[in-house]
Amino acid sequence: MATVFVRLFTTVALLAITPGFAKGQQNGFPINMVGNKGTVGEEMTKLFGRQTDSVHGIVHMSLLNEIGKSSTDKKGRVNTTMSPLNPSSYNVSQQCIDDVTQYLTDIGYGQTYALRMADSTGRLPAGAMEGNGQWIGSSRECRNVKNVPNAGGTFNGKYCQATGYMTGIPSQLLIGVCVPDSCIGMDVLTIINTAHVLPYLTNVNVVHVQCIEERPLTTGTIVMFVIIGNLAVLMLAATLYDVIIKYVLNNNPSVTDELPVTIQDGDVTADVTSLLNTTSVSSQSSYQPGIFGECLLAFSVLTNGGKILDARHSSGSLAAIHGIRVLSMWWVILGHGFITPLGFADNGLYYTQDFLPRFLSQAISNATFSVDTFFFLSGLLVTYLTVKELTEGRKVNWFLFYFHRFWRLTPVYMFLIFFVTYLLPYLGTGPYADIVNQAPNTCPDYWWTNLLYINNLVPWPGALQNMCYGVSWYLANDMQFHVISPVIIILLYKIPILGYVVISALMATCLSSTIGICISRDLTASMLKPTIDKTYTNFNSSDYYYTKPWTRISAYLVGMVVGYLLVKTKCKLKMNIFVNLLGWAVAWATGLAVIYGLYGVYNDHPLSRAAEVIYMTLCRVSWSLALGYLTFACLTGNGGPINAILSWTAWIPISRLTYCAYLIHIMVLQTYVMNRDRLLHLSDLEEVYMFLGTLVLTYCVSFVVSMMAEAPMMRLEKILVKAMKDRRSKAYTQ
């Protein structure tokens, strides 16, 4: 009751001390701020000065009430009697004891720094009845306390997070604690649990304390600065060189073909041979740079930027692929933008329980199917490209088939992994900085698993929380599928029936594995069921299901079949209008059933256990089949207005940034959370802002990273392949 009274008194007092409050306001500002007495700046200074003094007194009174041990001497000074602290009584360092004792004593005397430290400590917040168990306080206010003099020198404020329980509250709490920086985590834990003297924490039993320390520059950080600096210099030098060649020497020696073809590109007929066999470089010029000049030009912002932003379809391109890819990437960002802030909001649990039962919300909660779309596209394009090459009588260089894939993905992938490990930690100083970004804890030990594309398996069971950069599980699966794809492709080309048999066998293995894992691991399709019944795990959160190739290959296999059919039909097939309409109806019905099939589960109509297992087993292959018809119809001239939308040329530049966007979008979300000093309060509008802000920032950063570490590597590959071909040709002629 006393706490409630103090808070009520504080609110009334803050209103009462606001100049002009009793006299009315104009346009939302106190009257004296818009009057003629001095400038607005002077009036603001006076206002905040008076308000700070008044708040100082209110906070002081609140703290004394919280401590409950205040007294006044004959001179009117406030003294505070604290429980004695000494190393013999508690396992706490002497310096920490001295600094904490001074801090607590200075609370009694109303010292500003002490009130700030106490004020920044977490306490019972609004929204506690909506599941808010994160009483994080203010890390910024705490760490702004600097150079407090004491007997041994000075100390600063240190922000720590205590995990524990409070009397009367059954759930675990995360509480922000501000202490002198001479204390370590174990000191703080002992003081809270044994001495019971820190404000607002006298009834808390703590099980773990983690303090946010100042982060020194590491060797890895310095190396990353050097790498980025060198890349920036190369980009500047290459761009100047390119400008001189194009506008001074009036020549253009840059590579004239399109960017290399991969699963990220829809212009699959543009220099297909650069992937599998040969390449071409313009040689009709009066000035031709040497090999060094070509390598330097690979970093030209002028040329690379122009290619990325080029919105023209190349002849024979699979145009609709661009739209599918972009919309799927936006779906990924939408899903992660919804999930990420849930753990850092004061109403995360309440908002989730309110959000999931809505019909339209199913499209967001089921955003994981966007990844199956990428698996589908990957299988489609690799099969289409390779079978088309074989059908046209070209010889496939299988070494380049694997080398190109590794070279296409790995440089920018490794660049971003080392960035998130050694530089991202310095981009956020909020209370969640060390919680959100786990890369510094996992990547130094397991980065090599990402390099070998086995991070979804090693260390077993490939848990996302223990993985170096969690979103990279997709790349591991995709590379593993790519490794085995030539066997299927060759069979489809030479003995189609046998190819279909192998695909069917792999599909059966995938589905049976899914059934076994869902039953043996007690997996459920509902996102709320694990919250109610702890024996169940959501199937999209299971380490044994979500990231494993034997449960995720179904979409890739469907894509391979569609890619093969596109080659056989030469992307031209005249369908009967009724057959086409029936196909579209079945595809739409299947896709919508997958996305919205769990609506009843969240509205008191649970599925039987058998039905739930069937859904978890067939949902991904069903989604892929629906997407397969959409893609096949659009690419064979039966897509109508849907094909027109997906083939819009504006998708092309955005589509080229998809790979970087996938790797970077989670980093953008992490940076936002890492810099927040307060909890979010989620609402639909907040989620919209989260999505749109993340979307725009992701593509802006992706463009820069692509220019720095992606496009140059692709052009260097072309130069390397051309050099190998020229050397081989010379050897033959001799």
XYZ file of C-alpha atoms in Angstrom:
734
model
C 0.000 0.000 0.000
C 2.882 2.322 0.807
C 4.399 1.732 -2.641
C 1.095 2.574 -4.316
C 0.857 5.773 -2.258
C 4.373 6.843 -3.215
C 3.696 6.313 -6.921
C 0.431 8.249 -6.706
C 2.183 11.049 -4.863
C 4.944 11.096 -7.491
C 2.461 11.438 -10.356
C 0.543 14.258 -8.688
C 3.748 16.054 -7.752
C 5.118 15.909 -11.305
C 1.916 17.444 -12.613
C 1.901 20.086 -9.920
C 5.485 21.239 -10.558
C 4.906 21.720 -14.291
C 4.830 25.478 -14.949
C 1.488 26.587 -16.278
C -0.311 23.403 -15.261
C -2.683 25.209 -12.915
C -3.240 28.033 -15.421
C -4.023 25.944 -18.471
C -1.995 25.104 -21.604
C -1.794 26.229 -25.187
C -1.113 23.701 -27.968
C 0.006 21.109 -25.469
C 2.798 23.312 -23.987
C 2.832 25.139 -20.632
C 1.745 28.787 -21.092
C 5.056 30.267 -19.981
C 6.840 28.432 -22.821
C 4.982 30.422 -25.437
C 4.998 33.761 -23.660
C 7.319 36.731 -24.131
C 9.692 36.110 -21.218
C 12.998 35.071 -22.806
C 13.597 32.542 -25.542
C 12.045 29.117 -25.732
C 15.476 27.635 -24.952
C 15.796 29.676 -21.757
C 12.291 28.754 -20.660
C 12.981 25.076 -21.399
C 16.160 25.223 -19.307
C 14.270 26.783 -16.393
C 11.456 24.278 -16.742
C 13.724 21.223 -16.792
C 15.881 22.651 -14.041
C 12.895 23.078 -11.726
C 11.457 19.725 -12.766
C 14.774 17.899 -12.201
C 15.094 19.400 -8.726
C 11.560 18.359 -7.863
C 11.954 14.868 -9.309
C 15.197 14.531 -7.374
C 13.285 15.050 -4.150
C 10.465 12.717 -5.152
C 12.840 9.905 -6.117
C 14.704 10.436 -2.858
C 11.532 10.134 -0.788
C 10.459 7.060 -2.772
C 13.778 5.342 -2.126
C 13.731 6.136 1.563
C 10.258 4.685 1.750
C 11.483 1.589 -0.112
C 14.458 1.101 2.211
C 12.327 1.794 5.221
C 15.257 2.644 7.521
C 15.549 6.398 7.260
C 15.959 8.808 10.153
C 16.743 12.491 10.570
C 19.430 13.881 12.853
C 19.207 17.121 14.865
C 20.479 19.171 11.923
C 17.799 17.811 9.592
C 20.168 15.627 7.595
C 18.960 12.241 6.470
C 20.936 9.199 7.593
C 20.381 5.614 6.517
C 21.333 2.657 8.671
C 22.428 -0.239 6.462
C 23.095 -3.852 7.319
C 26.851 -4.276 7.888
C 28.801 -5.693 4.961
C 32.235 -7.228 5.357
C 34.268 -9.891 3.553
C 34.207 -12.212 6.535
C 30.410 -12.284 6.521
C 29.927 -12.426 2.754
C 31.992 -13.717 -0.134
C 32.266 -10.257 -1.680
C 35.378 -8.246 -2.539
C 36.331 -5.487 -0.114
C 36.272 -2.820 -2.830
C 32.775 -3.861 -3.858
C 31.625 -3.724 -0.213
C 33.103 -0.249 0.264
C 31.543 1.092 -2.929
C 28.112 -0.458 -2.268
C 28.168 0.876 1.288
C 28.949 4.370 0.022
C 26.264 4.072 -2.655
C 23.618 3.058 -0.130
C 24.712 5.730 2.334
C 24.585 8.398 -0.364
C 21.021 7.381 -1.160
C 20.164 8.506 2.344
C 21.930 11.812 1.778
C 20.166 12.307 -1.549
C 23.288 12.299 -3.713
C 22.222 12.586 -7.343
C 24.436 9.776 -8.645
C 23.071 7.381 -6.003
C 19.485 8.266 -6.828
C 20.224 7.680 -10.513
C 21.723 4.279 -9.802
C 18.755 3.281 -7.678
C 16.289 4.761 -10.155
C 17.803 2.686 -12.970
C 17.223 -0.563 -11.070
C 14.262 -2.652 -12.265
C 11.114 -2.959 -10.184
C 7.473 -4.060 -10.551
C 6.427 -2.524 -13.891
C 3.171 -1.908 -15.668
C 1.969 -4.962 -17.547
C 3.064 -7.472 -14.905
C -0.384 -9.073 -15.101
C 0.062 -9.462 -18.874
C 3.117 -11.628 -18.399
C 5.822 -8.952 -18.138
C 8.583 -10.679 -16.171
C 11.383 -8.466 -17.480
C 12.014 -5.633 -15.055
C 15.052 -4.340 -16.845
C 15.276 -0.813 -15.463
C 17.509 1.531 -17.479
C 20.972 0.424 -18.517
C 21.735 3.805 -20.071
C 20.903 5.753 -16.910
C 23.008 3.357 -14.862
C 26.073 3.533 -17.078
C 25.871 7.306 -17.298
C 27.004 7.395 -13.670
C 30.712 8.179 -13.992
C 33.678 8.912 -11.728
C 32.016 8.791 -8.309
C 34.750 9.628 -5.740
C 35.334 7.203 -2.903
C 38.078 6.305 -0.469
C 39.899 4.086 -2.992
C 39.563 6.378 -6.020
C 36.420 6.476 -8.153
C 33.779 4.079 -9.458
C 31.236 4.032 -12.280
C 27.787 2.538 -12.567
C 27.644 -1.032 -13.895
C 24.454 -2.545 -15.274
C 23.759 -6.186 -14.423
C 20.837 -8.518 -15.076
C 19.680 -10.752 -12.255
C 17.603 -13.837 -13.022
C 15.530 -15.063 -10.107
C 12.240 -15.157 -8.303
C 10.277 -12.798 -6.081
C 7.952 -13.763 -3.293
C 4.390 -14.079 -4.582
C 5.345 -14.226 -8.284
C 5.580 -17.797 -9.652
C 7.373 -17.058 -12.938
C 11.061 -16.345 -13.361
C 12.061 -12.693 -13.504
C 14.812 -10.775 -15.286
C 15.677 -7.713 -13.220
C 18.095 -4.925 -14.103
C 20.457 -3.992 -11.262
C 22.783 -0.988 -11.071
C 25.873 -1.474 -8.898
C 29.387 0.009 -8.656
C 31.711 -1.360 -11.337
C 34.031 -2.819 -8.698
C 31.474 -5.609 -8.221
C 31.383 -8.725 -10.361
C 28.344 -10.907 -11.018
C 28.970 -13.228 -8.061
C 29.339 -10.221 -5.745
C 25.968 -8.890 -6.886
C 24.298 -12.279 -6.461
C 25.645 -12.621 -2.900
C 24.633 -9.095 -1.894
C 21.081 -9.545 -3.205
C 20.521 -12.988 -1.685
C 22.351 -12.501 1.630
C 22.591 -8.856 2.592
C 19.123 -7.827 1.291
C 20.094 -4.163 1.128
C 19.777 -3.090 -2.518
C 16.690 -0.975 -3.265
C 13.708 -2.812 -4.773
C 15.492 -6.185 -4.440
C 15.006 -7.060 -0.776
C 12.457 -9.808 -1.575
C 14.251 -11.305 -4.585
C 16.026 -14.655 -4.644
C 18.566 -14.585 -7.470
C 19.941 -17.667 -9.234
C 22.175 -15.987 -11.814
C 23.672 -12.554 -12.470
C 25.245 -11.371 -15.715
C 26.870 -7.949 -15.889
C 27.402 -5.924 -19.066
C 31.099 -5.171 -19.209
C 32.928 -2.660 -21.349
C 33.958 -4.529 -24.475
C 37.655 -4.140 -25.411
C 38.868 -4.267 -28.997
C 39.822 -7.819 -29.950
C 42.196 -9.042 -32.633
C 39.219 -10.214 -34.677
C 37.658 -6.751 -34.466
C 40.847 -5.079 -35.665
C 41.155 -7.576 -38.528
C 37.576 -6.845 -39.606
C 38.287 -3.110 -39.591
C 41.321 -3.744 -41.792
C 39.334 -5.944 -44.208
C 36.499 -3.421 -44.522
C 39.006 -0.589 -44.952
C 40.845 -2.443 -47.703
C 37.584 -3.277 -49.476
C 36.551 0.374 -49.311
C 39.890 1.442 -50.811
C 39.542 -1.153 -53.579
C 36.021 0.044 -54.364
C 37.171 3.667 -54.550
C 40.208 2.880 -56.702
C 38.209 0.571 -58.996
C 35.463 3.135 -59.468
C 37.967 5.891 -60.353
C 39.703 3.522 -62.772
C 36.355 2.604 -64.322
C 35.387 6.268 -64.724
C 38.709 7.044 -66.407
C 38.305 4.164 -68.844
C 34.669 4.909 -69.699
C 34.670 8.681 -69.783
C 38.295 9.624 -70.480
C 39.506 6.802 -72.702
C 35.919 6.411 -73.990
C 36.041 2.659 -73.595
C 34.173 -0.036 -71.651
C 36.294 -3.088 -70.887
C 34.032 -4.422 -68.209
C 32.337 -7.795 -68.497
C 29.342 -7.404 -70.789
C 27.352 -10.459 -69.792
C 24.931 -10.647 -66.940
C 25.745 -11.529 -63.370
C 26.446 -15.252 -62.853
C 23.395 -17.438 -62.742
C 22.520 -18.999 -59.401
C 19.392 -19.801 -57.477
C 19.361 -16.114 -56.594
C 18.944 -15.022 -60.224
C 15.983 -15.441 -62.481
C 17.784 -14.561 -65.724
C 18.719 -18.170 -66.197
C 19.625 -17.943 -69.875
C 22.034 -15.066 -69.377
C 25.481 -16.577 -69.804
C 24.525 -19.982 -68.514
C 27.915 -21.229 -69.594
C 29.597 -19.064 -66.961
C 28.149 -21.462 -64.434
C 28.903 -24.729 -66.170
C 31.475 -24.291 -68.891
C 32.666 -20.987 -70.399
C 32.398 -17.226 -70.149
C 32.845 -14.194 -72.374
C 34.369 -10.759 -72.011
C 34.097 -7.894 -74.427
C 37.301 -7.477 -76.376
C 36.223 -4.932 -78.991
C 38.062 -1.953 -77.561
C 41.112 0.163 -78.221
C 42.161 -0.174 -74.613
C 42.056 -3.540 -72.850
C 43.151 -3.765 -69.198
C 45.343 -6.632 -68.168
C 44.446 -9.313 -65.682
C 45.262 -6.999 -62.773
C 43.092 -4.258 -64.223
C 40.182 -6.656 -64.710
C 40.487 -7.853 -61.109
C 40.495 -4.259 -59.898
C 37.453 -3.409 -62.011
C 35.582 -6.233 -60.289
C 35.197 -3.844 -57.337
C 33.861 -0.924 -59.370
C 30.795 0.616 -57.765
C 29.839 2.134 -61.093
C 29.636 -1.173 -62.960
C 28.390 -3.376 -60.125
C 25.771 -0.860 -59.084
C 24.534 -0.537 -62.646
C 24.160 -4.299 -62.993
C 22.317 -4.693 -59.710
C 19.902 -1.873 -60.525
C 19.339 -2.953 -64.132
C 15.619 -3.764 -64.391
C 15.641 -5.351 -67.842
C 14.666 -8.963 -68.466
C 17.200 -10.889 -70.480
C 15.885 -12.914 -73.389
C 14.413 -16.232 -72.334
C 14.531 -15.459 -68.609
C 12.198 -17.074 -66.108
C 10.643 -13.708 -65.328
C 8.126 -14.743 -62.659
C 10.921 -16.133 -60.483
C 11.909 -12.588 -59.495
C 8.516 -11.750 -58.045
C 8.260 -15.074 -56.199
C 11.702 -14.595 -54.688
C 11.128 -11.011 -53.547
C 7.716 -11.687 -52.006
C 9.104 -14.773 -50.236
C 11.968 -12.724 -48.811
C 9.512 -10.138 -47.558
C 7.563 -12.967 -45.963
C 10.719 -14.112 -44.163
C 11.280 -10.587 -42.836
C 7.618 -10.344 -41.797
C 7.843 -13.575 -39.824
C 11.104 -12.733 -38.079
C 9.908 -9.169 -37.509
C 6.935 -10.594 -35.635
C 8.809 -13.209 -33.596
C 11.958 -11.275 -32.645
C 10.381 -8.550 -30.470
C 8.144 -10.988 -28.561
C 10.919 -11.780 -26.112
C 11.729 -8.117 -25.539
C 8.257 -6.706 -24.938
C 6.373 -6.030 -21.736
C 3.273 -7.730 -23.172
C 4.826 -10.417 -25.374
C 2.860 -13.351 -23.974
C -0.416 -11.426 -23.826
C -0.002 -10.095 -27.375
C 0.830 -13.557 -28.725
C -2.269 -15.065 -27.149
C -4.368 -12.253 -28.599
C -2.714 -12.288 -32.023
C -2.551 -15.978 -32.960
C -6.312 -16.741 -32.858
C -7.022 -14.157 -35.577
C -7.653 -15.495 -39.059
C -5.322 -13.115 -40.921
C -2.552 -13.741 -38.393
C -2.082 -17.272 -39.737
C -0.144 -15.882 -42.701
C 2.424 -14.437 -40.297
C 2.651 -17.305 -37.833
C 3.157 -19.683 -40.791
C 5.872 -17.596 -42.425
C 8.226 -20.582 -42.154
C 6.821 -21.817 -45.468
C 8.676 -18.949 -47.134
C 11.881 -20.931 -46.606
C 10.321 -23.919 -48.373
C 9.697 -21.564 -51.283
C 13.440 -20.922 -51.494
C 14.174 -24.643 -51.367
C 11.679 -25.102 -54.190
C 13.278 -22.356 -56.305
C 16.730 -23.756 -55.687
C 15.761 -27.230 -56.890
C 13.903 -25.796 -59.872
C 16.718 -23.577 -61.124
C 19.599 -25.985 -60.662
C 17.666 -28.684 -62.531
C 16.430 -26.353 -65.268
C 19.896 -24.943 -65.896
C 21.749 -28.223 -65.947
C 19.239 -30.337 -67.863
C 18.893 -27.519 -70.404
C 22.680 -27.551 -70.889
C 22.700 -31.317 -71.348
C 19.702 -31.220 -73.711
C 21.426 -28.641 -75.918
C 24.463 -30.901 -76.208
C 26.828 -28.902 -74.015
C 29.256 -30.660 -71.727
C 28.788 -29.927 -68.033
C 31.908 -29.219 -66.039
C 30.987 -30.842 -62.743
C 33.943 -29.308 -60.939
C 32.656 -25.836 -61.846
C 29.160 -26.972 -60.903
C 30.318 -27.350 -57.285
C 32.973 -24.647 -57.290
C 30.586 -21.994 -58.560
C 28.063 -22.780 -55.859
C 30.654 -22.642 -53.094
C 32.245 -19.479 -54.453
C 28.876 -17.805 -54.980
C 27.729 -18.302 -51.400
C 30.809 -18.432 -49.216
C 32.739 -15.100 -49.420
C 29.868 -12.817 -48.416
C 28.614 -15.505 -46.005
C 31.950 -15.655 -44.158
C 32.271 -11.859 -44.290
C 28.948 -11.430 -42.505
C 29.650 -14.196 -39.977
C 32.882 -12.502 -38.928
C 31.089 -9.144 -38.930
C 28.354 -10.377 -36.610
C 30.991 -12.006 -34.374
C 33.536 -9.223 -34.081
C 31.811 -5.948 -35.032
C 28.085 -6.270 -34.325
C 28.620 -6.474 -30.533
C 29.922 -2.887 -30.643
C 26.788 -1.626 -32.395
C 24.510 -2.129 -29.388
C 24.868 -1.256 -25.719
C 21.356 -1.888 -24.414
C 20.361 -4.430 -21.755
C 19.726 -7.106 -24.388
C 22.946 -6.650 -26.353
C 24.603 -9.832 -25.085
C 21.367 -11.844 -25.107
C 20.304 -11.125 -28.686
C 23.647 -11.643 -30.379
C 25.063 -15.047 -29.437
C 27.586 -15.106 -32.305
C 30.550 -14.026 -30.109
C 29.846 -17.062 -27.914
C 29.305 -19.661 -30.656
C 31.108 -18.582 -33.839
C 34.712 -18.667 -32.515
C 34.252 -22.397 -31.859
C 31.953 -23.430 -34.691
C 32.525 -21.064 -37.643
C 34.190 -23.928 -39.514
C 30.891 -25.839 -39.541
C 29.396 -22.930 -41.496
C 32.335 -22.964 -43.897
C 31.737 -26.682 -44.545
C 27.936 -26.202 -44.599
C 27.299 -28.778 -41.879
C 26.198 -26.341 -39.162
C 22.697 -27.848 -39.156
C 24.209 -31.124 -37.975
C 27.351 -30.230 -35.993
C 27.375 -29.994 -33.030
C 24.453 -32.380 -32.782
C 21.528 -31.810 -32.739
C 22.259 -28.555 -34.550
C 20.215 -26.396 -32.195
C 19.528 -22.904 -33.513
C 20.512 -21.295 -30.213
C 23.915 -23.020 -30.331
C 24.508 -22.420 -34.035
C 26.872 -19.808 -35.369
C 24.388 -17.360 -36.897
C 21.069 -19.181 -36.679
C 19.546 -18.252 -40.059
C 22.459 -19.991 -41.779
C 20.822 -23.388 -41.214
C 19.047 -22.827 -44.533
C 22.332 -22.488 -46.426
C 23.621 -25.751 -44.949
C 20.529 -27.624 -46.128
C 20.594 -26.003 -49.542
C 24.256 -26.881 -50.072
C 23.640 -30.471 -48.968
C 20.794 -30.739 -51.477
C 23.034 -29.231 -54.157
C 25.723 -31.846 -53.484
C 23.393 -34.773 -54.221
C 21.475 -33.072 -57.048
C 23.737 -34.213 -59.952
C 22.777 -37.843 -59.332
C 19.102 -36.997 -59.759
C 19.723 -34.616 -62.666
C 21.731 -37.166 -64.641
C 19.086 -39.828 -64.085
C 16.309 -37.432 -65.150
C 18.236 -36.630 -68.320
C 19.279 -40.155 -69.262
C 16.644 -42.400 -67.666
C 13.699 -40.202 -66.600
C 11.730 -43.064 -65.054
C 14.656 -43.979 -62.813
C 15.054 -40.314 -61.894
C 11.419 -40.156 -60.802
C 11.898 -43.357 -58.799
C 14.844 -41.854 -56.895
C 12.871 -38.664 -56.245
C 9.920 -40.723 -54.996
C 12.178 -42.748 -52.703
C 13.720 -39.602 -51.235
C 10.258 -38.082 -50.800
C 9.024 -41.203 -49.008
C 12.082 -41.116 -46.740
C 11.396 -37.461 -45.941
C 7.740 -38.039 -45.083
C 8.355 -41.165 -43.011
C 11.163 -39.433 -41.112
C 8.827 -36.547 -40.357
C 6.151 -38.898 -39.021
C 8.622 -40.714 -36.794
C 10.168 -37.507 -35.402
C 6.802 -35.829 -34.763
C 5.539 -38.847 -32.799
C 8.727 -39.737 -30.922
C 9.564 -36.130 -29.998
C 5.987 -35.127 -29.061
C 5.883 -32.327 -31.623
C 2.793 -30.202 -32.134
C 1.630 -27.851 -34.860
C 0.279 -25.303 -32.369
C 2.478 -22.463 -31.147
C 0.420 -22.125 -27.947
C 0.237 -25.773 -26.917
C 3.840 -25.925 -25.584
C 3.003 -22.938 -23.366
C 0.124 -24.839 -21.782
C 1.511 -28.372 -21.874
C 5.297 -28.456 -21.439
C 5.521 -32.023 -22.761
C 5.009 -30.758 -26.328
C 7.339 -28.790 -28.628
C 6.231 -26.811 -31.652
C 7.483 -28.608 -34.756
C 8.993 -25.410 -36.130
C 11.040 -25.061 -32.928
C 12.342 -28.618 -32.769
C 16.082 -29.076 -33.281
C 15.387 -32.592 -34.591
C 12.921 -31.483 -37.263
C 13.193 -27.898 -38.442
C 16.834 -27.749 -39.573
C 17.392 -31.304 -40.796
C 17.791 -32.166 -44.494
C 15.830 -35.415 -44.226
C 12.735 -33.476 -43.112
C 13.143 -30.451 -45.424
C 14.121 -31.917 -48.809
C 10.534 -32.345 -50.034
C 10.256 -28.793 -51.417
C 13.603 -29.136 -53.194
C 12.482 -32.385 -54.844
C 9.242 -30.829 -56.072
C 11.279 -27.946 -57.491
C 13.509 -30.393 -59.365
C 10.490 -32.030 -60.987
C 9.068 -28.655 -62.055
C 12.460 -27.576 -63.414
C 12.707 -30.756 -65.473
C 9.181 -30.295 -66.844
C 10.010 -26.722 -67.870
C 12.911 -28.001 -69.945
C 10.835 -30.723 -71.552
C 8.059 -28.271 -72.461
C 10.540 -25.513 -73.401
C 8.473 -23.194 -71.192
C 5.635 -23.382 -73.707
C 2.471 -25.335 -73.040
C -1.022 -24.506 -74.235
C -3.480 -25.694 -71.593
C -7.198 -26.152 -71.936
C -8.772 -23.221 -70.130
C -10.891 -25.463 -67.912
C -7.915 -27.643 -66.995
C -5.921 -24.529 -66.198
C -8.686 -23.058 -64.041
C -9.045 -26.367 -62.214
C -5.310 -26.458 -61.627
C -5.323 -22.928 -60.232
C -8.319 -23.719 -58.009
C -6.631 -26.810 -56.565
C -3.348 -24.932 -56.087
C -5.021 -22.013 -54.287
C -7.128 -24.345 -52.137
C -4.071 -26.380 -51.167
C -1.946 -23.337 -50.366
C -4.662 -21.682 -48.299
C -5.358 -24.933 -46.451
C -1.696 -25.132 -45.461
C -1.531 -21.514 -44.287
C -4.921 -21.306 -42.588
C -5.417 -24.930 -41.639
C -4.496 -24.325 -38.006
C -6.969 -21.499 -37.476
C -9.329 -23.726 -35.514
C -6.502 -24.952 -33.287
C -6.146 -21.442 -31.891
C -9.895 -21.062 -31.421
C -10.818 -24.000 -29.190
C -11.092 -26.554 -31.996
C -7.974 -28.677 -31.557
C -6.962 -31.312 -34.070
C -6.821 -34.943 -33.090
C -3.317 -36.287 -32.597
C -3.529 -38.228 -35.861
C -4.713 -35.174 -37.814
C -1.974 -33.072 -36.268
C 0.737 -35.539 -37.321
C -0.723 -35.694 -40.839
C -0.628 -31.888 -41.078
C 2.985 -31.699 -39.895
C 3.963 -34.434 -42.349
C 2.232 -33.138 -45.483
C 2.165 -29.359 -45.015
C 5.522 -28.622 -46.645
C 5.168 -30.923 -49.616
C 1.604 -29.644 -50.121
C 2.811 -26.051 -50.096
C 5.513 -26.958 -52.615
C 3.022 -28.659 -54.936
C 0.737 -25.606 -54.854
C 3.697 -23.333 -55.537
C 4.852 -25.742 -58.241
C 1.664 -25.346 -60.235
C 1.732 -21.561 -59.843
C 5.309 -21.407 -61.100
C 4.796 -23.878 -63.934
C 1.655 -22.107 -65.126
C 3.299 -18.682 -65.049
C 6.453 -19.839 -66.859
C 4.554 -21.691 -69.589
C 2.203 -18.848 -70.493
C -0.792 -19.897 -68.392
C -0.401 -17.463 -65.509
C -2.570 -14.587 -66.707
C -2.574 -11.534 -64.408
C -0.639 -13.371 -61.691
C 2.248 -13.897 -64.093
C 2.063 -10.227 -65.083
C 2.433 -9.202 -61.433
C 5.250 -11.627 -60.661
C 7.095 -10.670 -63.870
C 7.050 -6.938 -63.124
C 10.485 -5.561 -63.986
C 10.666 -3.583 -60.740
C 11.213 -6.874 -58.904
C 14.493 -7.555 -60.699
C 16.897 -5.221 -58.790
C 15.329 -6.190 -55.471
C 15.547 -9.851 -56.421
C 19.299 -9.587 -56.997
C 19.732 -8.526 -53.362
C 17.819 -11.508 -51.976
C 20.825 -13.501 -50.790
C 22.346 -10.590 -48.880
C 18.925 -9.589 -47.566
C 18.390 -13.071 -46.146
C 21.700 -12.970 -44.297
C 21.390 -9.362 -43.160
C 17.755 -8.907 -42.132
C 18.186 -10.725 -38.820
C 21.223 -8.564 -38.107
C 19.122 -5.431 -38.629
C 16.532 -6.733 -36.154
C 19.237 -7.642 -33.647
C 20.833 -4.202 -33.872
C 17.480 -2.562 -33.150
C 16.842 -4.715 -30.083
C 20.454 -4.379 -28.888
C 20.097 -0.600 -28.739
C 16.751 -0.436 -26.949
C 16.993 0.735 -23.357
C 13.361 -0.048 -22.621
C 10.977 -2.870 -23.384
C 8.682 -2.668 -26.396
C 4.934 -2.560 -25.953
C 3.586 -4.564 -28.853
C 0.550 -3.649 -30.901
C -0.460 -4.243 -34.508
C 0.811 -0.801 -35.472
C 4.125 -1.444 -33.715
C 4.524 -4.662 -35.703
C 3.791 -2.814 -38.955
C 6.502 -0.283 -38.159
C 8.857 -3.100 -37.220
C 8.284 -4.825 -40.557
C 8.531 -1.746 -42.772
C 11.564 -0.345 -40.972
C 13.373 -3.674 -41.097
C 12.456 -4.145 -44.754
C 13.853 -0.797 -45.902
C 17.005 -0.935 -43.773
C 17.692 -4.527 -44.818
C 17.759 -3.709 -48.518
C 19.783 -0.532 -47.999
C 22.451 -2.450 -46.089
C 22.216 -5.373 -48.520
C 23.003 -3.087 -51.443
C 26.161 -1.848 -49.724
C 27.281 -5.340 -48.708
C 26.554 -6.705 -52.167
C 28.726 -3.998 -53.722
C 31.478 -4.725 -51.221
C 31.618 -8.504 -50.875
C 29.169 -10.203 -53.248
C 29.262 -8.684 -56.741
C 33.089 -8.369 -56.825
C 33.480 -12.049 -55.972
C 31.130 -13.064 -58.799
C 33.092 -10.986 -61.295
C 36.376 -12.371 -60.014
C 35.018 -15.861 -60.612
C 34.301 -14.985 -64.228
C 37.848 -13.725 -64.660
C 39.244 -16.857 -63.042
C 37.141 -19.209 -65.181
C 38.098 -17.304 -68.343
C 41.787 -17.514 -67.436
C 41.477 -21.265 -66.876
C 39.746 -21.670 -70.241
C 42.357 -19.595 -72.077
C 45.200 -21.599 -70.541
C 43.475 -24.843 -71.503
C 42.963 -23.586 -75.081
C 46.629 -22.638 -75.403
C 47.646 -26.066 -74.149
C 45.489 -27.717 -76.832
C 46.874 -25.553 -79.648
C 50.437 -26.345 -78.662
